[in-house]
Coordinates of C-alpha atoms in Angstrom, one line a residue:
X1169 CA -23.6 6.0 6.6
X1170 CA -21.5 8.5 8.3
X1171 CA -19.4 9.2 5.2
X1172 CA -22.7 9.6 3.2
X1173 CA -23.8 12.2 6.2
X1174 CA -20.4 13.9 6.0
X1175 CA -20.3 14.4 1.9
X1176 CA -23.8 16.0 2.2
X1177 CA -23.1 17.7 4.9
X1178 CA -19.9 19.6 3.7
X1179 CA -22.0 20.3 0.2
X1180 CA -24.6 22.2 1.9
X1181 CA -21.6 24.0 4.1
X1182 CA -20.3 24.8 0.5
X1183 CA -23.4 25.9 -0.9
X1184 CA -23.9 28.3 1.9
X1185 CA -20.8 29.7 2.1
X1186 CA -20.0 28.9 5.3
X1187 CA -16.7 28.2 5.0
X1188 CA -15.7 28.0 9.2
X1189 CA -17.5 24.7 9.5
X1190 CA -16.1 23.3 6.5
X1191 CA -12.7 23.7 8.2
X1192 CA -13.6 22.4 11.5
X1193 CA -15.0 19.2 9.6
X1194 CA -11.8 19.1 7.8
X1195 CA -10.3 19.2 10.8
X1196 CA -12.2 16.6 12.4
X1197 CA -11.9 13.6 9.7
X1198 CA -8.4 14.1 9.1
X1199 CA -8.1 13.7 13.0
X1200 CA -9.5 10.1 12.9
X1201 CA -6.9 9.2 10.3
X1202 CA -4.3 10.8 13.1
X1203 CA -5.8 8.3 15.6
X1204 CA -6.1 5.2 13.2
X1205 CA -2.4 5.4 11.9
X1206 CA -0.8 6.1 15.3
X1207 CA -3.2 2.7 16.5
X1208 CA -2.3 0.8 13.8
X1209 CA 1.4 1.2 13.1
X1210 CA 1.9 0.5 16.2
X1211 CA 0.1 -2.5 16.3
X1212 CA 1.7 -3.9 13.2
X1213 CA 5.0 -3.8 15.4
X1214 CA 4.1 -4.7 18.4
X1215 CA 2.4 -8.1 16.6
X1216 CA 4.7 -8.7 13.5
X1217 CA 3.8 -12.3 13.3
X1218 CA -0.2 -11.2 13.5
X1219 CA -0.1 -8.6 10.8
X1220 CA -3.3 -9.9 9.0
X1221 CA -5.5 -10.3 12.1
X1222 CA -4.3 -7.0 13.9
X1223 CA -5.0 -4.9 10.8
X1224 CA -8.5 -6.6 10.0
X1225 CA -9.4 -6.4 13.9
X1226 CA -8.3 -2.5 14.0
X1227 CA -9.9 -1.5 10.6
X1228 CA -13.0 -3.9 11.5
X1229 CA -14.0 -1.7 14.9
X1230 CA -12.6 1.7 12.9
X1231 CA -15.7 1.0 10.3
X1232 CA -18.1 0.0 12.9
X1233 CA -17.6 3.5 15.6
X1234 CA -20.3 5.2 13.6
X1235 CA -23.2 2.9 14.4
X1236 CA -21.5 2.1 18.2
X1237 CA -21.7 6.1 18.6
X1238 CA -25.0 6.3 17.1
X1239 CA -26.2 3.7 19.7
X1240 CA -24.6 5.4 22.3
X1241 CA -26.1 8.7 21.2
X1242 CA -29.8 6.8 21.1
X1243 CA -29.0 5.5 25.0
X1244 CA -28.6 9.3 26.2
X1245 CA -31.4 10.8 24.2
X1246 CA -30.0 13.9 23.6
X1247 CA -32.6 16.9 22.8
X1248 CA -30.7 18.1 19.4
X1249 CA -28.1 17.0 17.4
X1250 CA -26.2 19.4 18.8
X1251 CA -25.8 17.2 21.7
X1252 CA -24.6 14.4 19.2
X1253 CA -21.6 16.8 17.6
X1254 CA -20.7 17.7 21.4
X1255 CA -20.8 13.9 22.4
X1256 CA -18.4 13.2 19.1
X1257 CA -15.9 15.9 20.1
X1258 CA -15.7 15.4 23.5
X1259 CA -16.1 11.5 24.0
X1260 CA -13.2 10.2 21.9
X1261 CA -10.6 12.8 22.8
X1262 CA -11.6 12.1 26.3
X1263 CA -11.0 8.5 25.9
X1264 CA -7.9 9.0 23.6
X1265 CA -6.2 11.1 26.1
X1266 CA -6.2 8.8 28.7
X1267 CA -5.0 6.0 27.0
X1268 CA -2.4 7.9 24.8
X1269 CA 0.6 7.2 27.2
X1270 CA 0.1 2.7 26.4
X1271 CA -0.4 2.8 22.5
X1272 CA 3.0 2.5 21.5
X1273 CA 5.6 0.0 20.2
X1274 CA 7.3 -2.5 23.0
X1275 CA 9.1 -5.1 21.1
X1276 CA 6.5 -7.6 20.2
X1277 CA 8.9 -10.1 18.6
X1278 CA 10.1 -10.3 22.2
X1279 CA 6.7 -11.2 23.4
X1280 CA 5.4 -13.9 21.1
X1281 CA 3.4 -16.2 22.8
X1282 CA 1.6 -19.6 22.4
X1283 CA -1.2 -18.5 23.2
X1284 CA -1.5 -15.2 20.7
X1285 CA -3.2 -17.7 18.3
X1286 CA -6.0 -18.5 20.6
X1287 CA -6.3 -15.0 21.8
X1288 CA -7.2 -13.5 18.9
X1289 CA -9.6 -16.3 18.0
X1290 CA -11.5 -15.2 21.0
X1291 CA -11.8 -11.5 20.0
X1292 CA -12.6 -12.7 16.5
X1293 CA -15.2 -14.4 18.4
X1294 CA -16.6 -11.3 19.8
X1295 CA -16.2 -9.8 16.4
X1296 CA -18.8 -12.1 15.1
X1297 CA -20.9 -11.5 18.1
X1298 CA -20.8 -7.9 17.7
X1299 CA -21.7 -7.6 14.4
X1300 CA -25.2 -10.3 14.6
X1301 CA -25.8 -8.4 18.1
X1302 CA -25.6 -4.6 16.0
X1303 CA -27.2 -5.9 12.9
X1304 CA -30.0 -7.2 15.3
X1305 CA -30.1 -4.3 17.1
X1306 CA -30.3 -1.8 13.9
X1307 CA -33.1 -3.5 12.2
X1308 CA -35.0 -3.9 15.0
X1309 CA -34.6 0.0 15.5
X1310 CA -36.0 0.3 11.7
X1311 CA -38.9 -2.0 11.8
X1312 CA -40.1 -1.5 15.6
X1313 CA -40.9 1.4 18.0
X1314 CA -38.3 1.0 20.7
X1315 CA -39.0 2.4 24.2
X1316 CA -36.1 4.2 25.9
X1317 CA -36.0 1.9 28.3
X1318 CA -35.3 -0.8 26.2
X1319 CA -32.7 0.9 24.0
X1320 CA -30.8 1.7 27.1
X1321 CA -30.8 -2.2 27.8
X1322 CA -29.4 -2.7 24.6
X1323 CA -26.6 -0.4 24.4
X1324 CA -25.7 -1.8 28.0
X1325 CA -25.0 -5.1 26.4
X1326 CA -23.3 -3.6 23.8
X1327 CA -21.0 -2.0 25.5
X1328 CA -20.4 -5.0 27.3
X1329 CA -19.7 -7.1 24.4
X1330 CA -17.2 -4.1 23.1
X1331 CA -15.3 -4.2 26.3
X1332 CA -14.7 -8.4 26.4
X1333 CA -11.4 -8.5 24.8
X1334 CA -9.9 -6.8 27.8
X1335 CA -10.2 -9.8 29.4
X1336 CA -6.9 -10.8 27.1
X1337 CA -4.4 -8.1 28.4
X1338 CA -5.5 -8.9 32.0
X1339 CA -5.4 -13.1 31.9
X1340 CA -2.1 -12.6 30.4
X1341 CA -0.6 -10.4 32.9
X1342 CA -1.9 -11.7 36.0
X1343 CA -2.8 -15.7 35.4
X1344 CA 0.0 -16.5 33.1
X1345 CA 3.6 -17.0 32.8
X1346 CA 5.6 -16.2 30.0
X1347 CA 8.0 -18.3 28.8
X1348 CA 11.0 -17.2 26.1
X1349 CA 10.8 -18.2 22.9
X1350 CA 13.9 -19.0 21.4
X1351 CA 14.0 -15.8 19.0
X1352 CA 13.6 -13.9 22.7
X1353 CA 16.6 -15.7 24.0
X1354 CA 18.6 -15.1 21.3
X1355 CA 17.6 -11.4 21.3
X1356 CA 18.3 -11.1 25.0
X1357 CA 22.0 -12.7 24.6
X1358 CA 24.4 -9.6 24.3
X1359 CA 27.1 -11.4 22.6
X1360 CA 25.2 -12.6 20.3
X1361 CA 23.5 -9.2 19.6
X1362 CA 26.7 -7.6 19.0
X1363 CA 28.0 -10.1 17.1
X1364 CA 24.6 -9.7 14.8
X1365 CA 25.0 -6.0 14.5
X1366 CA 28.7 -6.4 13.3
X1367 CA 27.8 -8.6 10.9
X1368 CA 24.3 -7.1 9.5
X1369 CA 25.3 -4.9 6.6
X1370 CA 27.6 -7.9 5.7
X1371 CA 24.5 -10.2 5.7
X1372 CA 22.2 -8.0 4.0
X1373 CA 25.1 -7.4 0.6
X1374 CA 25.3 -11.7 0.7
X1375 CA 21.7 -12.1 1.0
X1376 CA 21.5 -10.1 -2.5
X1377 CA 24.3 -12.1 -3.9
X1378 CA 22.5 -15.0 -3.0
X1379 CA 19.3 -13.9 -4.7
X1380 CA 21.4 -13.6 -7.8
X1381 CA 23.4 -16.8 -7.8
X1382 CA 21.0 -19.5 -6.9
X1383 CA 19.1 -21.5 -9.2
X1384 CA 15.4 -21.1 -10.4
X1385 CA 14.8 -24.5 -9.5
X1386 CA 15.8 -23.8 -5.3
X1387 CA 12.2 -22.3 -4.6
X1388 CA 10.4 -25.5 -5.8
X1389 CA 12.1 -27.4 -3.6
X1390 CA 10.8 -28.4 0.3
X1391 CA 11.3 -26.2 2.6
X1392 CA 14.2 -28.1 4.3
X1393 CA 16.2 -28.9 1.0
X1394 CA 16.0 -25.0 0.1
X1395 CA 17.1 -23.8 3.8
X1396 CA 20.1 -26.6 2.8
X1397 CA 21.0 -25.1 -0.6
X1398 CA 20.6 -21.8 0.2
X1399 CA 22.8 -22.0 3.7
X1400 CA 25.6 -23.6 1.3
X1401 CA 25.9 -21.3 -1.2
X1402 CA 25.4 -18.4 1.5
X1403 CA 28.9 -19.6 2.9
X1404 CA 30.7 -20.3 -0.3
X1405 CA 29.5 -16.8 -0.8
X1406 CA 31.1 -15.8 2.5
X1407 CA 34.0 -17.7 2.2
X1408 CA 34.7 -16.1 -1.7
X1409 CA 34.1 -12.4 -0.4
X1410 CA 36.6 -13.0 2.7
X1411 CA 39.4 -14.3 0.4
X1412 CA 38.7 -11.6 -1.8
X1413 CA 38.0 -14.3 -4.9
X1414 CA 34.6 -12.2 -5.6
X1415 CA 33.8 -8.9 -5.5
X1416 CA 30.3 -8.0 -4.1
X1417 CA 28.2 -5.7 -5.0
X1418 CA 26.3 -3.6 -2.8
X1419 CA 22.9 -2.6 -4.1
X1420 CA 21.4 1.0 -4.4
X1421 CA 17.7 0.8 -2.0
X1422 CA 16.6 -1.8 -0.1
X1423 CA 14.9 -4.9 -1.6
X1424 CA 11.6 -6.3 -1.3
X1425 CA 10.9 -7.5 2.3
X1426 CA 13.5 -4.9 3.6
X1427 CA 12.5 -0.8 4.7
X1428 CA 11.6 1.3 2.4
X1429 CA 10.9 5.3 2.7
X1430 CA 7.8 6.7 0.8
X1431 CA 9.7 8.1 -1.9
X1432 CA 12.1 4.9 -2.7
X1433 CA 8.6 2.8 -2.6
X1434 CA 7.3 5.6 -5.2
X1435 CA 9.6 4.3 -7.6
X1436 CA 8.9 0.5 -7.2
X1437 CA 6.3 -1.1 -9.6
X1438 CA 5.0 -3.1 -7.2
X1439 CA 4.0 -0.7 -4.8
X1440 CA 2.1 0.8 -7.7
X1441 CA 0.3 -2.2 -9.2
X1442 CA -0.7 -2.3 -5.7
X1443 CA -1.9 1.1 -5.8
X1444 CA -3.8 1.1 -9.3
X1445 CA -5.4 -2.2 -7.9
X1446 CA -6.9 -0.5 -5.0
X1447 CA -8.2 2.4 -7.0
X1448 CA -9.9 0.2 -9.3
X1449 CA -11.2 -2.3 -6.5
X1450 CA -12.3 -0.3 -3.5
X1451 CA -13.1 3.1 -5.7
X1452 CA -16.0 1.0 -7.2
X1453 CA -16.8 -0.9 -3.4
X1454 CA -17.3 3.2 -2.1
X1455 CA -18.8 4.4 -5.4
X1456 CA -21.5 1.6 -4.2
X1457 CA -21.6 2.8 -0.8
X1458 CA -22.3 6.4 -1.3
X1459 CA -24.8 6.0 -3.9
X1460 CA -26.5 2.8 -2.4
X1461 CA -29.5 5.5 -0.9
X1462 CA -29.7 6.3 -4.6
X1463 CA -29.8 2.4 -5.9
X1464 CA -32.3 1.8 -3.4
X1465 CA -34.5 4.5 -3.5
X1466 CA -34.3 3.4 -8.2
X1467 CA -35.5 0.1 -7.1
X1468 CA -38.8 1.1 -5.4
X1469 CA -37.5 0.8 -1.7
X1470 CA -38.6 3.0 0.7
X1471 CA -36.8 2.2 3.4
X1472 CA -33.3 2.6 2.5
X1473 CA -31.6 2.2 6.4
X1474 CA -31.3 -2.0 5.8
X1475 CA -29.3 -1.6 3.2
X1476 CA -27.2 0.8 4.6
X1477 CA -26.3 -1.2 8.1
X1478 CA -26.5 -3.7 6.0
X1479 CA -23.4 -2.8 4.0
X1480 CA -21.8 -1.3 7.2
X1481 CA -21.9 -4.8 8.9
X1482 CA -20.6 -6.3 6.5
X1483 CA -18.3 -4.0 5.3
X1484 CA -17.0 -4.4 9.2
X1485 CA -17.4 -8.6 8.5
X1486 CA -15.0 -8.3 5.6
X1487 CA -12.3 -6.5 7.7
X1488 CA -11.9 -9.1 10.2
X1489 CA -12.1 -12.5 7.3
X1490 CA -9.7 -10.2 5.1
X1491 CA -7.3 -10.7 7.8
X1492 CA -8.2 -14.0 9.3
X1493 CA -7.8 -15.6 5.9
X1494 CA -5.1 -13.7 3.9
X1495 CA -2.9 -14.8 7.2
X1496 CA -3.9 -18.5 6.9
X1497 CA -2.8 -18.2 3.5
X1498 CA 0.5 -17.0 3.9
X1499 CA 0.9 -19.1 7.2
X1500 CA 0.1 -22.5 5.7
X1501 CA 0.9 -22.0 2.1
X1502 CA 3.7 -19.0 2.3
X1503 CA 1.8 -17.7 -0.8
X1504 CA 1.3 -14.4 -1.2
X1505 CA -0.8 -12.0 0.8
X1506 CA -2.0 -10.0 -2.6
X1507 CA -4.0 -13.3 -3.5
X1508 CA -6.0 -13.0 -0.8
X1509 CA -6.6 -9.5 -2.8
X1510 CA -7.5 -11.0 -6.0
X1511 CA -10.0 -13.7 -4.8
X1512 CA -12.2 -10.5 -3.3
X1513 CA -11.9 -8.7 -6.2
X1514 CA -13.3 -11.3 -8.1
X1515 CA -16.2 -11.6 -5.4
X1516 CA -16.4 -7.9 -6.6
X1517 CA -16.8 -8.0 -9.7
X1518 CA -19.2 -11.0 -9.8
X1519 CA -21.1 -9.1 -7.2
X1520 CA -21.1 -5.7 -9.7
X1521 CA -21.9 -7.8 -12.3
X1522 CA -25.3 -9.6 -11.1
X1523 CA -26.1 -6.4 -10.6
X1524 CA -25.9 -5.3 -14.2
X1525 CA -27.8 -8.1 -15.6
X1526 CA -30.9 -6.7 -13.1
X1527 CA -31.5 -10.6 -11.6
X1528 CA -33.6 -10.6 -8.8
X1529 CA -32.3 -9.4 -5.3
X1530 CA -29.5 -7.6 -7.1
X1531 CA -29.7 -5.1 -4.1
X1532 CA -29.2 -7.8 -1.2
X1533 CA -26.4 -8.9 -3.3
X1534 CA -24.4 -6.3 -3.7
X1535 CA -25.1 -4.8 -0.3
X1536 CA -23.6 -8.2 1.6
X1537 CA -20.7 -9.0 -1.1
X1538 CA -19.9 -5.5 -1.9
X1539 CA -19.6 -4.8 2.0
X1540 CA -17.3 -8.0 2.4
X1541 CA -15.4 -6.7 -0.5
X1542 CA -14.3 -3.2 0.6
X1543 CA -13.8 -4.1 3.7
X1544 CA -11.3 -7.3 3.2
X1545 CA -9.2 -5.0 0.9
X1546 CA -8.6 -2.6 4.2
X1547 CA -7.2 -5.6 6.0
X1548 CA -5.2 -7.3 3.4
X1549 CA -3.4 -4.5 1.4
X1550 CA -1.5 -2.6 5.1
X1551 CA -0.6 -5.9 6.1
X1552 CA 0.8 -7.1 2.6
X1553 CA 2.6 -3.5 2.2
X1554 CA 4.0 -3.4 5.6
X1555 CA 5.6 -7.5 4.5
X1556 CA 7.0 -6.0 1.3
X1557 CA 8.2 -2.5 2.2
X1558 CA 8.7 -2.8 5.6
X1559 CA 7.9 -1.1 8.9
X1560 CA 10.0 2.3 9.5
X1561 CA 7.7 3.9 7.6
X1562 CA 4.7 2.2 7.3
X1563 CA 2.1 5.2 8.5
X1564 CA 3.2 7.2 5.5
X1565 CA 3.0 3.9 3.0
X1566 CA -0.3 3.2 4.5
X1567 CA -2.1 7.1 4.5
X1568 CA -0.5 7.5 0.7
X1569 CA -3.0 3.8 -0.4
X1570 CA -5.7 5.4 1.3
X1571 CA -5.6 8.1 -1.0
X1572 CA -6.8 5.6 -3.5
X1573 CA -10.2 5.1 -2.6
X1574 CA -11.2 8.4 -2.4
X1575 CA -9.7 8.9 -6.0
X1576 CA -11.4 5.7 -7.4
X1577 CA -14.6 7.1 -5.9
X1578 CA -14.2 10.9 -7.7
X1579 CA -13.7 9.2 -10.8
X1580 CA -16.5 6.5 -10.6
X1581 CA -19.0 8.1 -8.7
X1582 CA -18.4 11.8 -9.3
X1583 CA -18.4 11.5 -13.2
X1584 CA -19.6 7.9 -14.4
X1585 CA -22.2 7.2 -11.9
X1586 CA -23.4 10.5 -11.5
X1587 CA -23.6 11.6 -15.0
X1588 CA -25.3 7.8 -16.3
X1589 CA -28.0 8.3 -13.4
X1590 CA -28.6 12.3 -14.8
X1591 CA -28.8 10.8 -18.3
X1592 CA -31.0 8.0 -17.7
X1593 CA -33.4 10.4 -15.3
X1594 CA -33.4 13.1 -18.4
X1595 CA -34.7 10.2 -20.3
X1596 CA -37.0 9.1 -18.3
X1597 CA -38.3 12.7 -18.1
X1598 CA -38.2 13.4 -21.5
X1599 CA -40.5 10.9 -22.2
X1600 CA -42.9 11.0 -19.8
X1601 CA -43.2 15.0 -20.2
X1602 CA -42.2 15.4 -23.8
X1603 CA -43.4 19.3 -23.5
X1604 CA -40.6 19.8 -20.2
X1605 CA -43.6 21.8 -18.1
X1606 CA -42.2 19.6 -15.1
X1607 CA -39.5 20.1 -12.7
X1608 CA -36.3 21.1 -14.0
X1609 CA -33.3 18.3 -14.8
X1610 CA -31.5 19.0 -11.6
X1611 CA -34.0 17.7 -9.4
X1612 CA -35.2 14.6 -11.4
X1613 CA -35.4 11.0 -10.1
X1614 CA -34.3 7.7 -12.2
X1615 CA -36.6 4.8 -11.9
X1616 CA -35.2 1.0 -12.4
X1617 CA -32.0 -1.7 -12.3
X1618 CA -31.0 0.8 -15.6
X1619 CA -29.8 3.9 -13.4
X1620 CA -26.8 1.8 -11.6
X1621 CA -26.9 -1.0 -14.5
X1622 CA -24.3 0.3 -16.7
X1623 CA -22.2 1.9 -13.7
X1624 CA -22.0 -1.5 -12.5
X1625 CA -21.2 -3.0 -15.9
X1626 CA -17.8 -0.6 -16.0
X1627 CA -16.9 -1.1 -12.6
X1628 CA -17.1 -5.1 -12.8
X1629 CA -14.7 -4.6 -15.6
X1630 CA -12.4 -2.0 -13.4
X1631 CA -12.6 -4.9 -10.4
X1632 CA -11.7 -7.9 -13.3
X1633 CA -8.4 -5.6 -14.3
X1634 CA -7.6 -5.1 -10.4
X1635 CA -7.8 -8.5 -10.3
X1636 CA -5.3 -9.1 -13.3
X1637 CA -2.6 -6.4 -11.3
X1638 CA -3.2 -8.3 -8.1
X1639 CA -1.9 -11.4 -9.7
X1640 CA 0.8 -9.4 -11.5
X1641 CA 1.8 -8.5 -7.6
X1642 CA 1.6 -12.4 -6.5
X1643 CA 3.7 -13.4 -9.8
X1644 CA 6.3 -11.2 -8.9
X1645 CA 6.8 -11.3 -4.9
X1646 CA 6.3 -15.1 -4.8
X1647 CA 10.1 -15.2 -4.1
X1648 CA 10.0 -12.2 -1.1
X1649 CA 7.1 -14.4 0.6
X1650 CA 8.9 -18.0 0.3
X1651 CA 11.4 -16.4 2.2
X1652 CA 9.7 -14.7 5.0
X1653 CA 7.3 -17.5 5.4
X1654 CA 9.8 -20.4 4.4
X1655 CA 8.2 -22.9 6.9
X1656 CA 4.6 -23.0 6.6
X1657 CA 3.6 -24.8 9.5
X1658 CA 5.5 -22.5 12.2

């Protein structure tokens, strides 16, 4: 909703000529993507062993601020919207500025606990919560005359409910004792440390011999046999490279699972089947969500703000199962994180196509799956790139794939869905006023599933070939994530 309220926005800025408020909105949405990668990267360190859930937690509550501010804007009753843009600016910065000096990495491989698991099953608790409680909240909004008093009430609890997972840092702190894993006492035992960093570079050149020596067979095997085989031929390797009986090679770049920079991940085809599979996936998901005023509005619906919290909930739903379930995936079955991108592609595309074939409810069903859609591919993909190409520079991995929904969406909304609905509408005109004494084409209105029908015919097809790269991605890092997740019940 708010992105649909910004694009319109900056067109009329545009058409005007008033260039000064273009720049401050500029300004302004580029500064949320400051505030969302500074919160994110550092959460993806400080919980290396949570990627999935941290990332779909953090994205979930990113997509959801717009109708949290718009409640909070409601609660106040502001004269003008004025007030609103005032509230926008000042609020968050406020808020941002006082908690700046806590968001940062401190070692969370040091500070694994038990207890994370359960923790973050309570604030995907509250998740779920939060988004029945808004969705209630919103349609009743739509549907009913709300006093003030009322709405106040409402917000209340909502902001209660938004402020429950504090409840985590404190318990932790003040009812609970900490106890050192054994990865934290290794990490605290200097000898030991040194004696890692001496040997590091040494490690890294026989881990790449080993990837080239063992056998195809070793990653079939349980996970005990091929910790076994791989440990022995590690130190024959060792053993051959002290004696000077081989020669190893060192490698040029780091290897999957390792740190890359931007530019050495620019050059690895993974990176970009994971990029051209994003485009294809969550360009079509935000094509939907602009135009889905549009699609509603073709179908005979007059009341269009359903639809749109609607997708927003869900779209905030799909962030938090993204990561929930691509984690129990990779935890339980070391498999691949990218799968988890392929099974919501195919949701996708079966969601695009019902749509095409004009069934009945076509709109409830793209609203809810679509949402899910989009919104799981924001949780799964950081966490899978930050597995694969590391941490050191994840914020500039991360804000190059976001580039890749706004690209899908200029290709697929700007020119295929636009210029199918202006060609259908001319139709439509044309035959209804053969003589063209009506309004001119700019301004004419496309009735039926037949506006968005063929748009989502193509884009099913984009979402079936994201879901062929996906697996393309799985084939080829099955290897990287048999490593990093070797025992699947830890």
């Amino acid at each position: 909703m708010m992105r649909l309220q910004y694009i319109y926005l900056a067109r009329q800025l545009l058409y005007q000529k008033n260039f000064e408020l273009c720049i401050l909105i500029f300004v302004g949405t580029n500064g949320e993507t400051y505030f969302n990668t500074g919160a994110l990267v550092s959460c993806v360190q400080n919980f290396p062993k949570s990627r999935g859930p941290v990332v779909g937690i953090l994205k979930g509550f990113a997509g959801l601020s717009g109708a949290i501010l718009t409640q909070i804007y409601a609660m106040m009753n502001f004269p003008n919207q004025a007030s609103l843009i005032f509230m926008v600016a000042v609020g968050p910065t406020v808020i941002i500025s006082a908690l700046m000096f806590i968001v940062r990495p401190v070692g969370g491989h040091k500070q694994f606990r038990q207890s994370d698991n359960s923790s973050f099953l309570f604030t995907y608790s509250i998740c779920l919560v939060l988004a029945a409680y808004l969705l209630t909240v919103l349609v009743l909004e739509d549907l009913v005359s709300l006093n003030q008093t009322l709405i106040i009430i409402l917000t209340v609890i909502l902001i209660v409910l938004i402020l429950l997972p504090i409840a985590i840092p404190i318990m932790l702190v003040f009812f609970s004792q900490p106890r050192p894993t054994t990865e934290e006492s290794l990490l605290l035992d200097p000898q030991k440390q040194e004696a890692g960093k001496m040997g590091q570079d040494e490690n890294e050149v026989i881990f790449s011999e080993v990837e080239d020596e063992k056998a195809s067979d070793v990653d079939s095997l349980p996970a005990s046999e091929r910790h076994k085989r791989i440990a022995h031929l590690q130190a024959k390797l060792f053993q051959a490279a002290a004696e000077g009986a081989v020669r190893v090679k060192r490698r040029k770049g780091p290897r999957r699972g390792e740190d890359f920079t931007l530019l050495q991940a620019l050059v690895k085809a993974d990176f970009w089947l994971i990029f051209i599979s994003l485009v294809l996936a969550s360009g079509s998901g935000l094509t939907v969500i602009d135009n889905l005023g549009q699609m509603c509005q073709s179908l005979g619906y007059s009341n269009t703000h359903i639809f749109v919290s609607m997708i927003s909930i869900f779209n905030f739903l799909g962030r938090i199962a993204g990561g929930y379930f691509s984690e129990n995936i990779i935890r339980h079955y070391a498999y691949p994180r990218p799968v988890a991108m392929a099974v919501v592609q195919v949701v996708m595309a079966i969601a695009l196509f019902f749509y095409a074939m004009g069934w009945p409810g076509a709109i409830y069903v793209v609203s809810v799956l679509i949402g899910l859609g989009y919104g799981a591919h924001w949780a799964i993909v950081p966490a899978a790139v930050s597995e694969l190409f590391g941490l050191k520079s994840f914020g500039s991995l991360y804000n190059f794939l976001t580039l890749a929904s706004p690209a899908g969406s200029l290709i697929f909304s700007g020119v295929i869905a636009s210029g199918i609905y202006d060609y259908e509408a001319k139709k439509q005109h044309q035959m209804l006023d053969p003589i063209g004494r009506a309004e001119e084409a700019e301004s004419l209105t496309c009735y039926g599933t037949i506006c968005y029908s063929i748009t989502c015919g193509i884009m099913s097809g984009l979402c079936a070939i994201a879901v062929v790269l996906s697996l393309i991605v799985v084939h080829r890092t099955k290897r990287v994530y048999a490593q990093l997740y070797a025992n699947p019940q830890t």
